[in-house]
Amino acid sequence: MEKQTRREFLKTIGLAAASSPALSILPGCVSAGQTGRAEPKRPNIVVIISDDMGYADIGCHGCKDIATPNIDSVARNGIRFTNGYVSCPVCSPTRAGLITGRYQQRFGHEFNTGPPPGGLREHVGLPLTEVTIADVLKSAGYVTCAVGKWHLGLSKHFHPFRRGFDEFFGFLHGNHSFIESGLGTFNPILRGTEPVDEKEYLTDAFSREAVSFVERHHDERFFLYLAYNAVHTPMQAPQRYKDSFKHITDRKRRIYAGMLTSMDEGIGKLLGKLRELGLEEDTLLFFINDNGGPTSANGSLNDPLRATKGTMYEGGVRVPFMVQWPGRLKAGLVYDHPVISLDILPTAAAAGGAEVPGDRNLDGVNLLPYLTGKKKKSPHEILFWRSGQNHALRKGNWKLVKMGSETGLFDLASDIGESKDLKAEKPDVLKDMQDTYERWNSQMVDPVWTIQRRQRKTTKKKKKN
């Protein structure tokens, strides 16, 4: 895939809980059931990430004006998480958490990496002390590939080749034009480490490369990390959709619809290739969005959730999240206990027979025993978020949110929209939540970098763990 291999690159730089049952069947869906294999073969593993998509913008979440049949098919053929979260309401920290299985506050990756000159500082990126999902799976014999948006460091030592990936096609910064290749800029499209003059609409190019990787490695165990930058700004849809969404009156959302449709069609091509090659049954595939939709910026919708990307409300951290593995997981299920993007690494490692280094303090959990019904309790008793002065935690159905000087306490079981602040009515719950947060916070470290460092006033730096 790349002109310069990972080995060559390394040589050049001198290194060789809800009230309903946790699992329920979607109406009208047929259960695939178990295949009867006592020891299923190790699956291929695919992680698909969309960028800045709204919670309400896919069909299985009730979207009516934009069709997403291929994303919806993952939920139909697998399990949809109704309480699916990411570990941060913005792009780069979420990816740092997902790719390590750890709260990114454990290693100081609390804010987005930025453009040059600050973004090229040697410490601005996923710390080299961290072990990634690609490292873990590669050690178990998987061939690994990253396609799309990286956003985990611009400097050479943060390149995907240094983080366990054998192949890379994409860009290193946090956003990119969909129609210009970026040649001659700090953020070109790269094949491996070489800039390329990509002519195709970028979402289509990423889908093309993902399909190509699967075709070339279909007889090996592979891990594909497909991180679309759709539907992040800039708002640029393929020309082929210019007349397809006349029923949408808002111009920005019409463009958004074309961008989302391109991504959905690309996911369909990847799913189709897996079926064509007879790999679908033995492929564990996750789909997740990186944070809530930034509604006013790109025309996304987060209904019925409160607020948007960048906030600690549900509209910032609760996201579309689903998984399929037809050879192992039942189809058409809905899972209601809270899960988080941190769970992807330990779940993939368990499925792939890969060992996580013993010194890793993972915050994610292996979801497989929960999704197969072997474990009935919630995978997580508590979930935490922190970004600058803002923080939140969910404990059961209680949610504590601190945004700036405002603090709110909400019961998500009856108020998913976080419209009724109960802190005055439930002072004991409020204190317990605040104390719980402070205990967790005391174990985290300060941000390694940020132009927003002045916001961090209360965090005491502790030893890394």
Short mmCIF file of C-alpha atoms in Angstrom, two decimals:
data_model
loop_
_atom_site.label_atom_id
_atom_site.label_comp_id
_atom_site.label_asym_id
_atom_site.label_seq_id
_atom_site.Cartn_x
_atom_site.Cartn_y
_atom_site.Cartn_z
CA MET A 1 0.00 0.00 0.00
CA GLU A 2 2.75 2.43 0.91
CA LYS A 3 5.79 3.36 -1.16
CA GLN A 4 7.91 3.38 1.98
CA THR A 5 7.36 0.46 4.31
CA ARG A 6 7.06 0.75 8.06
CA ARG A 7 10.39 -1.06 8.47
CA GLU A 8 12.11 1.36 6.10
CA PHE A 9 10.55 4.31 7.91
CA LEU A 10 11.75 3.11 11.31
CA LYS A 11 15.22 2.63 9.87
CA THR A 12 15.33 6.22 8.61
CA ILE A 13 14.61 7.60 12.07
CA GLY A 14 17.06 5.35 13.86
CA LEU A 15 14.75 2.70 15.27
CA ALA A 16 14.56 -0.88 13.96
CA ALA A 17 -26.99 0.95 33.81
CA ALA A 18 -30.61 1.26 32.42
CA SER A 19 -33.99 0.18 33.83
CA SER A 20 -34.71 -2.15 30.90
CA PRO A 21 -32.87 -5.46 30.38
CA ALA A 22 -29.30 -4.95 29.19
CA LEU A 23 -29.80 -7.00 26.03
CA SER A 24 -32.95 -6.90 23.96
CA ILE A 25 -33.81 -7.88 20.40
CA LEU A 26 -34.71 -5.18 17.93
CA PRO A 27 -38.28 -5.50 16.63
CA GLY A 28 -38.34 -7.10 13.22
CA CYS A 29 -34.75 -8.34 13.38
CA VAL A 30 -33.77 -11.98 13.06
CA SER A 31 -31.31 -13.37 15.56
CA ALA A 32 -28.24 -14.93 13.99
CA GLY A 33 -27.54 -16.94 17.13
CA GLN A 34 -24.34 -18.76 17.93
CA THR A 35 -22.52 -20.76 15.30
CA GLY A 36 -21.84 -23.66 17.65
CA ARG A 37 -18.07 -23.28 17.54
CA ALA A 38 -16.56 -23.90 20.95
CA GLU A 39 -13.46 -21.94 20.01
CA PRO A 40 -14.21 -19.49 17.20
CA LYS A 41 -11.26 -18.65 14.99
CA ARG A 42 -9.59 -15.35 15.64
CA PRO A 43 -11.50 -12.67 13.78
CA ASN A 44 -10.31 -9.92 11.55
CA ILE A 45 -10.89 -6.64 13.38
CA VAL A 46 -12.20 -3.40 11.88
CA VAL A 47 -12.77 -0.12 13.71
CA ILE A 48 -14.68 2.55 11.77
CA ILE A 49 -14.79 6.07 13.19
CA SER A 50 -16.94 8.88 11.86
CA ASP A 51 -16.08 12.49 12.68
CA ASP A 52 -18.51 15.04 14.15
CA MET A 53 -21.65 13.14 13.16
CA GLY A 54 -24.80 14.01 15.08
CA TYR A 55 -26.42 11.50 17.42
CA ALA A 56 -29.71 11.77 15.52
CA ASP A 57 -28.24 11.50 12.02
CA ILE A 58 -28.50 7.77 11.31
CA GLY A 59 -31.60 5.77 10.53
CA CYS A 60 -31.38 3.46 13.54
CA HIS A 61 -31.42 6.58 15.74
CA GLY A 62 -34.53 7.90 14.03
CA CYS A 63 -33.14 10.07 11.23
CA LYS A 64 -35.74 10.68 8.51
CA ASP A 65 -34.12 13.11 6.07
CA ILE A 66 -30.82 11.27 5.40
CA ALA A 67 -30.64 7.55 4.62
CA THR A 68 -27.79 5.56 6.18
CA PRO A 69 -28.60 1.96 5.23
CA ASN A 70 -25.06 0.63 5.57
CA ILE A 71 -24.34 2.08 9.00
CA ASP A 72 -27.79 0.88 10.06
CA SER A 73 -26.93 -2.61 8.81
CA VAL A 74 -24.19 -2.89 11.44
CA ALA A 75 -26.83 -2.41 14.13
CA ARG A 76 -29.20 -4.78 12.37
CA ASN A 77 -26.54 -7.48 11.99
CA GLY A 78 -25.03 -6.92 15.41
CA ILE A 79 -25.53 -4.98 18.63
CA ARG A 80 -26.38 -1.31 19.07
CA PHE A 81 -25.37 0.47 22.27
CA THR A 82 -28.03 2.89 23.50
CA ASN A 83 -25.66 4.24 26.15
CA GLY A 84 -22.49 4.40 24.08
CA TYR A 85 -19.91 7.01 25.02
CA VAL A 86 -16.54 8.37 24.01
CA SER A 87 -13.94 9.52 26.53
CA CYS A 88 -13.84 13.15 25.39
CA PRO A 89 -16.15 15.60 23.58
CA VAL A 90 -13.45 16.51 21.02
CA CYS A 91 -11.41 14.66 18.42
CA SER A 92 -7.80 13.96 19.41
CA PRO A 93 -8.26 13.00 23.08
CA THR A 94 -11.06 10.60 22.12
CA ARG A 95 -8.74 8.88 19.65
CA ALA A 96 -5.96 8.73 22.24
CA GLY A 97 -8.32 7.00 24.66
CA LEU A 98 -9.75 4.63 22.06
CA ILE A 99 -6.39 3.55 20.69
CA THR A 100 -4.93 2.87 24.17
CA GLY A 101 -7.96 1.64 26.11
CA ARG A 102 -7.08 4.13 28.86
CA TYR A 103 -8.45 7.43 30.03
CA GLN A 104 -6.23 9.88 28.17
CA GLN A 105 -5.88 11.93 31.36
CA ARG A 106 -3.62 9.15 32.66
CA PHE A 107 -0.95 10.28 30.20
CA GLY A 108 -1.77 13.94 29.67
CA HIS A 109 -3.41 13.83 26.23
CA GLU A 110 -6.28 16.04 27.34
CA PHE A 111 -6.61 18.50 24.45
CA ASN A 112 -6.48 18.50 20.67
CA THR A 113 -3.12 18.62 18.98
CA GLY A 114 -2.86 21.79 16.91
CA PRO A 115 -1.29 22.99 13.65
CA PRO A 116 2.32 24.21 13.41
CA PRO A 117 4.27 25.61 15.01
CA GLY A 118 2.83 24.37 18.30
CA GLY A 119 1.59 21.12 16.83
CA LEU A 120 5.11 20.17 15.75
CA ARG A 121 6.58 20.37 19.24
CA GLU A 122 8.18 17.05 20.10
CA HIS A 123 5.83 16.33 23.01
CA VAL A 124 2.54 17.20 21.25
CA GLY A 125 1.08 13.82 20.40
CA LEU A 126 0.20 10.43 21.84
CA PRO A 127 3.08 9.72 24.28
CA LEU A 128 5.50 7.09 23.03
CA THR A 129 5.19 5.32 26.38
CA GLU A 130 1.63 4.31 25.46
CA VAL A 131 0.79 0.97 23.86
CA THR A 132 -1.79 1.10 21.07
CA ILE A 133 -4.39 -1.33 19.83
CA ALA A 134 -2.25 -1.79 16.73
CA ASP A 135 0.79 -2.67 18.87
CA VAL A 136 -1.24 -5.25 20.75
CA LEU A 137 -2.76 -6.88 17.67
CA LYS A 138 0.46 -6.77 15.68
CA SER A 139 2.18 -8.70 18.46
CA ALA A 140 -0.46 -11.40 17.96
CA GLY A 141 0.31 -11.71 14.25
CA TYR A 142 -2.19 -9.27 12.75
CA VAL A 143 -1.26 -7.14 9.75
CA THR A 144 -2.32 -3.61 10.64
CA CYS A 145 -3.46 -0.59 8.66
CA ALA A 146 -4.63 2.95 9.47
CA VAL A 147 -6.68 4.81 6.88
CA GLY A 148 -7.92 8.38 7.26
CA LYS A 149 -7.55 10.97 9.99
CA TRP A 150 -4.70 10.43 12.46
CA HIS A 151 -4.73 13.48 14.79
CA LEU A 152 -2.37 11.89 17.31
CA GLY A 153 0.74 13.94 16.53
CA LEU A 154 2.36 15.66 13.55
CA SER A 155 6.02 14.90 14.28
CA LYS A 156 7.73 11.87 12.73
CA HIS A 157 7.99 10.03 16.01
CA PHE A 158 4.17 10.06 16.31
CA HIS A 159 3.59 8.67 12.81
CA PRO A 160 1.33 5.58 12.58
CA PHE A 161 4.38 3.52 11.61
CA ARG A 162 5.69 4.17 15.12
CA ARG A 163 2.39 3.16 16.71
CA GLY A 164 2.07 -0.40 15.46
CA PHE A 165 0.66 0.16 11.99
CA ASP A 166 2.18 -1.57 8.96
CA GLU A 167 0.37 0.61 6.43
CA PHE A 168 -1.01 4.13 6.41
CA PHE A 169 -3.01 6.25 4.00
CA GLY A 170 -4.38 9.50 5.31
CA PHE A 171 -3.40 12.78 6.94
CA LEU A 172 -1.84 13.62 10.28
CA HIS A 173 -3.66 16.80 11.37
CA GLY A 174 -7.21 17.21 12.69
CA ASN A 175 -9.04 18.22 9.52
CA HIS A 176 -8.52 18.31 5.77
CA SER A 177 -10.14 19.48 2.56
CA PHE A 178 -12.21 16.80 0.86
CA ILE A 179 -11.33 18.04 -2.62
CA GLU A 180 -7.72 19.29 -2.42
CA SER A 181 -4.77 17.01 -1.71
CA GLY A 182 -2.82 19.44 0.45
CA LEU A 183 0.41 18.97 -1.49
CA GLY A 184 2.93 21.57 -0.43
CA THR A 185 1.25 22.17 2.94
CA PHE A 186 2.09 20.85 6.41
CA ASN A 187 -0.83 18.41 6.12
CA PRO A 188 -0.75 16.52 2.81
CA ILE A 189 -2.39 13.20 2.11
CA LEU A 190 0.25 10.56 2.78
CA ARG A 191 0.77 7.04 1.53
CA GLY A 192 3.07 5.76 4.20
CA THR A 193 5.28 8.80 4.62
CA GLU A 194 5.12 10.06 1.02
CA PRO A 195 2.76 12.90 0.01
CA VAL A 196 0.38 12.00 -2.80
CA ASP A 197 -1.69 14.16 -5.13
CA GLU A 198 -5.04 12.54 -4.38
CA LYS A 199 -7.67 13.42 -7.00
CA GLU A 200 -10.70 11.56 -5.66
CA TYR A 201 -13.16 13.00 -3.15
CA LEU A 202 -11.40 12.24 0.12
CA THR A 203 -14.10 10.13 1.76
CA ASP A 204 -14.28 8.01 -1.39
CA ALA A 205 -10.48 7.70 -1.40
CA PHE A 206 -10.45 6.45 2.18
CA SER A 207 -13.14 3.89 1.36
CA ARG A 208 -11.15 2.79 -1.70
CA GLU A 209 -8.01 2.28 0.36
CA ALA A 210 -9.86 0.36 3.06
CA VAL A 211 -11.33 -2.02 0.48
CA SER A 212 -7.90 -2.40 -1.14
CA PHE A 213 -6.30 -3.34 2.17
CA VAL A 214 -8.91 -6.04 2.78
CA GLU A 215 -8.48 -7.40 -0.74
CA ARG A 216 -4.69 -7.62 -0.41
CA HIS A 217 -4.70 -9.21 3.03
CA HIS A 218 -7.82 -11.38 2.90
CA ASP A 219 -5.79 -14.52 3.57
CA GLU A 220 -4.18 -13.05 6.72
CA ARG A 221 -5.58 -11.90 10.03
CA PHE A 222 -5.87 -8.13 9.70
CA PHE A 223 -6.71 -5.06 11.75
CA LEU A 224 -8.14 -2.06 9.90
CA TYR A 225 -8.51 1.32 11.61
CA LEU A 226 -10.70 3.38 9.27
CA ALA A 227 -11.02 6.92 10.61
CA TYR A 228 -13.09 9.04 8.24
CA ASN A 229 -12.90 12.82 8.54
CA ALA A 230 -16.50 12.98 7.34
CA VAL A 231 -18.62 14.77 8.41
CA HIS A 232 -16.17 17.27 9.92
CA THR A 233 -15.82 20.68 8.31
CA PRO A 234 -15.03 21.99 5.71
CA MET A 235 -18.50 21.51 4.28
CA GLN A 236 -17.73 19.94 0.90
CA ALA A 237 -20.01 17.29 -0.58
CA PRO A 238 -19.41 15.27 -3.75
CA GLN A 239 -20.88 16.87 -6.86
CA ARG A 240 -22.87 13.71 -7.57
CA TYR A 241 -25.18 14.57 -4.68
CA LYS A 242 -25.87 18.20 -5.60
CA ASP A 243 -29.48 17.43 -6.58
CA SER A 244 -30.13 14.54 -4.20
CA PHE A 245 -31.36 16.38 -1.11
CA LYS A 246 -33.75 19.05 -2.34
CA HIS A 247 -36.17 18.01 0.41
CA ILE A 248 -33.73 19.46 2.97
CA THR A 249 -34.29 23.20 3.16
CA ASP A 250 -31.22 24.14 5.21
CA ARG A 251 -28.26 24.57 2.85
CA LYS A 252 -25.64 23.45 5.37
CA ARG A 253 -27.56 20.29 6.18
CA ARG A 254 -27.96 19.54 2.46
CA ILE A 255 -24.18 19.56 2.12
CA TYR A 256 -23.89 17.52 5.30
CA ALA A 257 -26.29 14.97 3.83
CA GLY A 258 -24.05 14.49 0.80
CA MET A 259 -20.97 14.09 2.98
CA LEU A 260 -22.71 11.56 5.22
CA THR A 261 -24.10 9.64 2.27
CA SER A 262 -20.63 9.33 0.75
CA MET A 263 -19.33 7.85 3.99
CA ASP A 264 -22.27 5.48 4.32
CA GLU A 265 -21.80 4.26 0.76
CA GLY A 266 -18.09 3.72 1.44
CA ILE A 267 -18.90 1.67 4.51
CA GLY A 268 -21.27 -0.32 2.33
CA LYS A 269 -18.45 -1.07 -0.11
CA LEU A 270 -16.25 -2.29 2.72
CA LEU A 271 -19.01 -4.48 4.15
CA GLY A 272 -19.72 -5.79 0.66
CA LYS A 273 -16.08 -6.71 0.13
CA LEU A 274 -16.01 -8.60 3.43
CA ARG A 275 -19.06 -10.57 2.30
CA GLU A 276 -17.67 -11.16 -1.18
CA LEU A 277 -14.45 -12.60 0.25
CA GLY A 278 -16.29 -14.75 2.78
CA LEU A 279 -14.88 -12.76 5.70
CA GLU A 280 -17.98 -11.21 7.25
CA GLU A 281 -18.70 -14.06 9.67
CA ASP A 282 -15.18 -13.87 11.05
CA THR A 283 -14.79 -10.10 11.27
CA LEU A 284 -15.35 -8.16 14.49
CA LEU A 285 -16.40 -4.70 13.33
CA PHE A 286 -17.03 -1.60 15.43
CA PHE A 287 -18.65 1.63 14.29
CA ILE A 288 -18.40 4.70 16.52
CA ASN A 289 -18.47 8.48 16.24
CA ASP A 290 -15.66 10.48 17.86
CA ASN A 291 -17.81 13.01 19.75
CA GLY A 292 -21.16 14.72 19.56
CA GLY A 293 -22.20 16.71 16.54
CA PRO A 294 -21.16 20.40 16.45
CA THR A 295 -24.66 21.22 15.14
CA SER A 296 -24.20 24.87 14.10
CA ALA A 297 -20.86 24.17 12.41
CA ASN A 298 -21.93 21.34 10.12
CA GLY A 299 -25.72 21.01 10.27
CA SER A 300 -25.72 17.87 12.42
CA LEU A 301 -28.48 17.02 14.91
CA ASN A 302 -28.06 15.57 18.41
CA ASP A 303 -31.72 15.17 19.40
CA PRO A 304 -32.87 14.29 22.03
CA LEU A 305 -29.58 15.06 23.73
CA ARG A 306 -28.53 18.36 25.24
CA ALA A 307 -25.79 20.51 23.71
CA THR A 308 -23.01 19.64 21.29
CA LYS A 309 -19.43 18.66 20.66
CA GLY A 310 -17.06 20.25 23.16
CA THR A 311 -19.44 20.01 26.12
CA MET A 312 -19.80 17.48 28.92
CA TYR A 313 -23.53 17.12 28.35
CA GLU A 314 -24.84 14.02 26.61
CA GLY A 315 -24.75 15.83 23.28
CA GLY A 316 -20.98 16.04 23.59
CA VAL A 317 -20.07 12.53 24.75
CA ARG A 318 -22.93 10.10 23.95
CA VAL A 319 -22.48 8.84 20.39
CA PRO A 320 -23.67 6.28 17.85
CA PHE A 321 -21.81 3.07 18.76
CA MET A 322 -22.41 -0.45 17.47
CA VAL A 323 -20.62 -3.73 16.83
CA GLN A 324 -21.10 -6.81 14.69
CA TRP A 325 -19.42 -10.22 14.60
CA PRO A 326 -21.86 -12.55 12.85
CA GLY A 327 -19.87 -15.65 13.74
CA ARG A 328 -20.02 -14.95 17.46
CA LEU A 329 -22.56 -12.27 18.42
CA LYS A 330 -26.32 -12.45 18.00
CA ALA A 331 -27.85 -10.06 15.50
CA GLY A 332 -30.44 -7.37 16.08
CA LEU A 333 -29.71 -6.77 19.75
CA VAL A 334 -29.84 -3.54 21.73
CA TYR A 335 -27.53 -3.24 24.74
CA ASP A 336 -28.58 -0.68 27.34
CA HIS A 337 -25.76 -0.66 29.91
CA PRO A 338 -23.18 2.14 29.51
CA VAL A 339 -20.15 1.31 27.38
CA ILE A 340 -17.33 3.54 26.20
CA SER A 341 -14.80 3.80 23.38
CA LEU A 342 -12.10 2.63 25.82
CA ASP A 343 -13.68 -0.84 25.64
CA ILE A 344 -12.69 -1.37 22.00
CA LEU A 345 -9.05 -2.27 22.68
CA PRO A 346 -9.62 -4.90 25.41
CA THR A 347 -12.52 -6.39 23.44
CA ALA A 348 -10.45 -6.63 20.27
CA ALA A 349 -7.48 -8.05 22.16
CA ALA A 350 -9.61 -10.74 23.78
CA ALA A 351 -11.21 -11.68 20.47
CA GLY A 352 -7.85 -11.77 18.72
CA GLY A 353 -6.03 -13.77 21.37
CA ALA A 354 -3.66 -10.87 21.95
CA GLU A 355 -2.02 -10.04 25.25
CA VAL A 356 -2.02 -6.52 26.64
CA PRO A 357 1.27 -5.76 28.46
CA GLY A 358 0.89 -6.39 32.16
CA ASP A 359 1.94 -2.89 33.15
CA ARG A 360 -1.00 -1.32 31.31
CA ASN A 361 -3.72 -0.05 33.63
CA LEU A 362 -6.63 -0.37 31.21
CA ASP A 363 -9.86 1.49 31.92
CA GLY A 364 -11.76 -0.24 29.14
CA VAL A 365 -13.17 -3.73 29.62
CA ASN A 366 -13.65 -6.75 27.38
CA LEU A 367 -17.29 -6.52 26.34
CA LEU A 368 -17.60 -10.02 24.88
CA PRO A 369 -18.87 -11.79 28.03
CA TYR A 370 -21.44 -9.03 28.50
CA LEU A 371 -22.59 -9.14 24.88
CA THR A 372 -22.92 -12.92 24.89
CA GLY A 373 -24.89 -12.89 28.15
CA LYS A 374 -22.26 -14.61 30.27
CA LYS A 375 -22.04 -11.54 32.49
CA LYS A 376 -25.25 -9.77 33.46
CA LYS A 377 -24.00 -6.72 35.34
CA SER A 378 -22.97 -3.43 33.78
CA PRO A 379 -19.42 -3.36 32.38
CA HIS A 380 -18.87 0.00 34.11
CA GLU A 381 -20.14 1.27 37.44
CA ILE A 382 -18.82 4.77 36.74
CA LEU A 383 -17.61 6.72 33.70
CA PHE A 384 -15.52 9.90 33.89
CA TRP A 385 -14.77 12.87 31.65
CA ARG A 386 -12.40 15.82 32.05
CA SER A 387 -11.35 18.61 29.71
CA GLY A 388 -9.86 21.72 31.25
CA GLN A 389 -12.13 23.14 33.92
CA ASN A 390 -15.02 21.08 32.62
CA HIS A 391 -15.76 17.60 33.85
CA ALA A 392 -18.50 15.02 34.28
CA LEU A 393 -19.18 11.56 35.58
CA ARG A 394 -21.96 9.05 35.22
CA LYS A 395 -22.71 6.70 38.11
CA GLY A 396 -25.65 4.45 37.43
CA ASN A 397 -28.26 6.75 35.95
CA TRP A 398 -26.93 9.82 37.77
CA LYS A 399 -24.87 12.31 35.78
CA LEU A 400 -22.84 15.16 37.27
CA VAL A 401 -21.85 17.90 34.83
CA LYS A 402 -19.57 20.86 35.50
CA MET A 403 -19.26 23.34 32.65
CA GLY A 404 -17.33 26.43 33.64
CA SER A 405 -18.97 27.84 36.77
CA GLU A 406 -22.18 25.86 36.28
CA THR A 407 -22.79 22.50 37.99
CA GLY A 408 -25.76 20.25 37.27
CA LEU A 409 -27.04 16.90 38.53
CA PHE A 410 -29.31 14.89 36.25
CA ASP A 411 -31.20 11.59 36.31
CA LEU A 412 -30.67 10.14 32.85
CA ALA A 413 -33.26 7.42 33.40
CA SER A 414 -36.04 10.00 33.26
CA ASP A 415 -34.25 12.97 31.71
CA ILE A 416 -31.97 12.02 28.82
CA GLY A 417 -32.06 15.65 27.70
CA GLU A 418 -30.55 16.86 31.00
CA SER A 419 -33.22 19.53 31.35
CA LYS A 420 -33.98 19.23 35.08
CA ASP A 421 -31.14 20.03 37.49
CA LEU A 422 -31.66 18.04 40.70
CA LYS A 423 -28.67 19.19 42.75
CA ALA A 424 -30.84 21.21 45.15
CA GLU A 425 -33.18 18.26 45.67
CA LYS A 426 -30.45 15.63 45.99
CA PRO A 427 -27.57 17.16 47.99
CA ASP A 428 -26.36 13.77 49.23
CA VAL A 429 -26.16 12.42 45.69
CA LEU A 430 -24.38 15.58 44.57
CA LYS A 431 -21.75 15.27 47.30
CA ASP A 432 -21.17 11.59 46.58
CA MET A 433 -20.72 12.34 42.89
CA GLN A 434 -18.32 15.21 43.57
CA ASP A 435 -16.28 13.10 46.00
CA THR A 436 -16.15 10.24 43.50
CA TYR A 437 -14.89 12.57 40.81
CA GLU A 438 -12.20 14.05 43.04
CA ARG A 439 -10.89 10.59 43.93
CA TRP A 440 -10.57 9.74 40.25
CA ASN A 441 -9.15 13.14 39.36
CA SER A 442 -6.41 12.79 41.96
CA GLN A 443 -5.08 9.77 40.04
CA MET A 444 -4.83 11.61 36.73
CA VAL A 445 -2.03 13.90 35.52
CA ASP A 446 -1.98 17.44 34.18
CA PRO A 447 -2.14 17.98 30.42
CA VAL A 448 1.22 17.52 28.72
CA TRP A 449 0.43 20.41 26.38
CA THR A 450 -2.28 22.93 25.68
CA ILE A 451 -2.74 26.58 24.92
CA GLN A 452 -5.56 26.20 27.46
CA ARG A 453 -3.25 25.18 30.30
CA ARG A 454 -4.35 28.26 32.24
CA GLN A 455 -7.75 26.55 32.61
CA ARG A 456 -6.23 23.73 34.64
CA LYS A 457 -6.27 25.14 38.16
CA THR A 458 -7.37 22.30 40.40
CA THR A 459 -5.65 19.16 39.15
CA LYS A 460 -2.85 17.91 41.35
CA LYS A 461 -0.18 16.12 39.44
CA LYS A 462 0.24 12.54 40.56
CA LYS A 463 2.51 9.78 39.43
CA LYS A 464 1.56 8.23 36.13
CA ASN A 465 -0.10 4.85 36.28
#
